[in-house]
Structure formats: structure tokens, C-alpha cells
């Protein structure tokens, strides 16, 4: 008689977590890691605040007959700079570093989808930028004559400009990170961000800039974010100093929405989990 066949016990398949749970776990981890890096936290919160205090303490001139002075423009401009620094700038440096030290390569071997990783990055940017904005607005209202709006419609504008700015800049940062070499990351990030600050209405009224610079700035999100922030915190008497003599909310929404779509498309197409020289 032949030996009885033995039953082969197959391991039970491991059930993958739902996408939303994976994304939530990634978000919580990213936020914890951010606040553990004390140097990064200090730099993120201190740099725009330091620039605001220096500029607003030195330049106080009134802008025409608008009832707005340079200090208030600096506060709204630094809100835009803060979004760029916490999303686009920090995102590139984080992702390039994680790709260089092999963190992304190890994550690629896990079942975690790209969307969960992107969601975690968006979450930490959102948390850090909201905290930064609260500090800037507190300093602006306490020392530099900024008046917080009482109209709910203005706060609604703040919400969608802020969210669109965060999403678009984060996705653009993730997309751009695929083209940045670790050894030149600093120069390739800080230089364009600094240039954009000078041509996007952060330091001077946008309408006072030379026309060619205004055209160039219009191709980048910082100009639209700063314009949106001015529309929230500056009085309507400042509209004559804006392009088209209006806040241009429709153009702001269209531009930032387009950047978000383009950034997402490029991320999904070109995002790399390992460096170019890795096997």
C-alpha cells in the first residue's frame, strides 16, 4: 500500500490594510518624525518669522493711498513664503535625503502604495505650515498692524488658497525631487525659492515690479499664493495695486489647481524610490 498523502498546510494570506488606514499610519509617522527633528522644526518656524521681523522693523512706508503699509504686505508675503518653505522646499530636501540614504528603497519593498506615502508627506506639511501660519499671524497682528478679517468669506478664501497652495507646492516638490542630485540639493532648492520671493510680491507690491519679472512670476505658484493671502488680510482699497486691479480669485484657483494636477501627474510618472546610481 502506498503511504497516505499528507496534507500541505498553506499559510493564510495576509490581509492588506485598507488604503485609508495605511495613509493615516504614514501621516502619523511623518508628523512624529518631523517634531523629533528639533533643528528642522526650529528652521521651519524661525526663518520666515525672522525675515518678517527684520523687514517689517526696517521698512514701514505707506503704499500710496491704499491705507496699507509695507509691514502688512510683508506679513501676507511671508505666509506665502512659509507655504513654499514647508512644502516645496522642505519636501525636496526630505525626499532627496530619504532616497540617498536608502529609506525609500527599503519602503519600496513593503506593500505601502505611493499614494499613502504622498498622503503622509502632505499631512506633515499641512500640520507644520498651519503652526507656522498661526505664529506669523500672531506676530503680525500684535506688532505690525495686521487686522484679522471678521468676514467669514475671507476666511473661506484663506482656507482654499492655503489648501491649494499646500497641495500644489508639495506635489511639485515631490516631482522636482526626482531631478535633484543629493550633492547639489541645497543650491537647486534655495536659489529658485529666493529668486521667486523677489519677483512674487513678497517684498514689494507686485504691480511695482518690472513687467518681464511679473510675467515670469506668473508661471510659478508663489505669486498666486501671495496674491491670495493679500486678498484675505488687506483691505479692498489695495486692489488697484494688484494685477488687473482686482484680487483675481478665479485666476488664483485656476493656477493653483493646475499646478496640483501637473504635480500629481509628474509624481505618478517619474517618482523614483531609489537613486539613479542604485541597482
PDB file of N, CA, C and O in Angstrom, residues 13-19 21-22 111-113:
ATOM      1  N   UNK A  13      -3.292  33.869   3.793  1.00  0.00           N
ATOM      2  CA  UNK A  13      -2.834  35.121   3.198  1.00  0.00           C
ATOM      3  C   UNK A  13      -3.001  36.279   4.170  1.00  0.00           C
ATOM      4  O   UNK A  13      -3.984  36.345   4.915  1.00  0.00           O
ATOM      5  N   UNK A  14      -1.995  37.148   4.155  1.00  0.00           N
ATOM      6  CA  UNK A  14      -2.060  38.329   5.000  1.00  0.00           C
ATOM      7  C   UNK A  14      -2.922  39.385   4.322  1.00  0.00           C
ATOM      8  O   UNK A  14      -2.736  39.686   3.149  1.00  0.00           O
ATOM      9  N   UNK A  15      -3.871  39.862   5.087  1.00  0.00           N
ATOM     10  CA  UNK A  15      -4.778  40.862   4.535  1.00  0.00           C
ATOM     11  C   UNK A  15      -4.114  42.237   4.591  1.00  0.00           C
ATOM     12  O   UNK A  15      -3.600  42.645   5.631  1.00  0.00           O
ATOM     13  N   UNK A  16      -4.129  42.918   3.482  1.00  0.00           N
ATOM     14  CA  UNK A  16      -3.555  44.260   3.439  1.00  0.00           C
ATOM     15  C   UNK A  16      -4.479  45.240   4.148  1.00  0.00           C
ATOM     16  O   UNK A  16      -5.703  45.098   4.122  1.00  0.00           O
ATOM     17  N   UNK A  17      -3.879  46.217   4.787  1.00  0.00           N
ATOM     18  CA  UNK A  17      -4.678  47.249   5.431  1.00  0.00           C
ATOM     19  C   UNK A  17      -5.410  48.062   4.378  1.00  0.00           C
ATOM     20  O   UNK A  17      -4.901  48.260   3.273  1.00  0.00           O
ATOM     21  N   UNK A  18      -6.586  48.563   4.705  1.00  0.00           N
ATOM     22  CA  UNK A  18      -7.251  49.478   3.775  1.00  0.00           C
ATOM     23  C   UNK A  18      -6.361  50.681   3.502  1.00  0.00           C
ATOM     24  O   UNK A  18      -5.550  51.086   4.351  1.00  0.00           O
ATOM     25  N   UNK A  19      -6.536  51.263   2.333  1.00  0.00           N
ATOM     26  CA  UNK A  19      -5.673  52.365   1.936  1.00  0.00           C
ATOM     27  C   UNK A  19      -5.717  53.513   2.923  1.00  0.00           C
ATOM     28  O   UNK A  19      -4.691  54.100   3.255  1.00  0.00           O
ATOM     29  N   UNK A  21      -6.256  53.455   6.101  1.00  0.00           N
ATOM     30  CA  UNK A  21      -5.514  53.154   7.323  1.00  0.00           C
ATOM     31  C   UNK A  21      -4.005  53.257   7.080  1.00  0.00           C
ATOM     32  O   UNK A  21      -3.259  53.753   7.929  1.00  0.00           O
ATOM     33  N   UNK A  22      -3.572  52.788   5.932  1.00  0.00           N
ATOM     34  CA  UNK A  22      -2.148  52.902   5.595  1.00  0.00           C
ATOM     35  C   UNK A  22      -1.741  54.363   5.497  1.00  0.00           C
ATOM     36  O   UNK A  22      -0.685  54.770   6.002  1.00  0.00           O
ATOM     37  N   UNK A 111       4.416  46.671   1.190  1.00  0.00           N
ATOM     38  CA  UNK A 111       3.191  46.800   0.392  1.00  0.00           C
ATOM     39  C   UNK A 111       2.646  48.229   0.325  1.00  0.00           C
ATOM     40  O   UNK A 111       1.606  48.451  -0.294  1.00  0.00           O
ATOM     41  N   UNK A 112       3.310  49.184   0.960  1.00  0.00           N
ATOM     42  CA  UNK A 112       2.788  50.541   1.009  1.00  0.00           C
ATOM     43  C   UNK A 112       2.692  51.145  -0.386  1.00  0.00           C
ATOM     44  O   UNK A 112       3.678  51.222  -1.109  1.00  0.00           O
ATOM     45  N   UNK A 113       1.520  51.631  -0.791  1.00  0.00           N
ATOM     46  CA  UNK A 113       1.383  52.261  -2.103  1.00  0.00           C
ATOM     47  C   UNK A 113       1.954  53.675  -2.109  1.00  0.00           C
ATOM     48  O   UNK A 113       2.112  54.308  -1.061  1.00  0.00           O
TER      49      UNK A 113
END
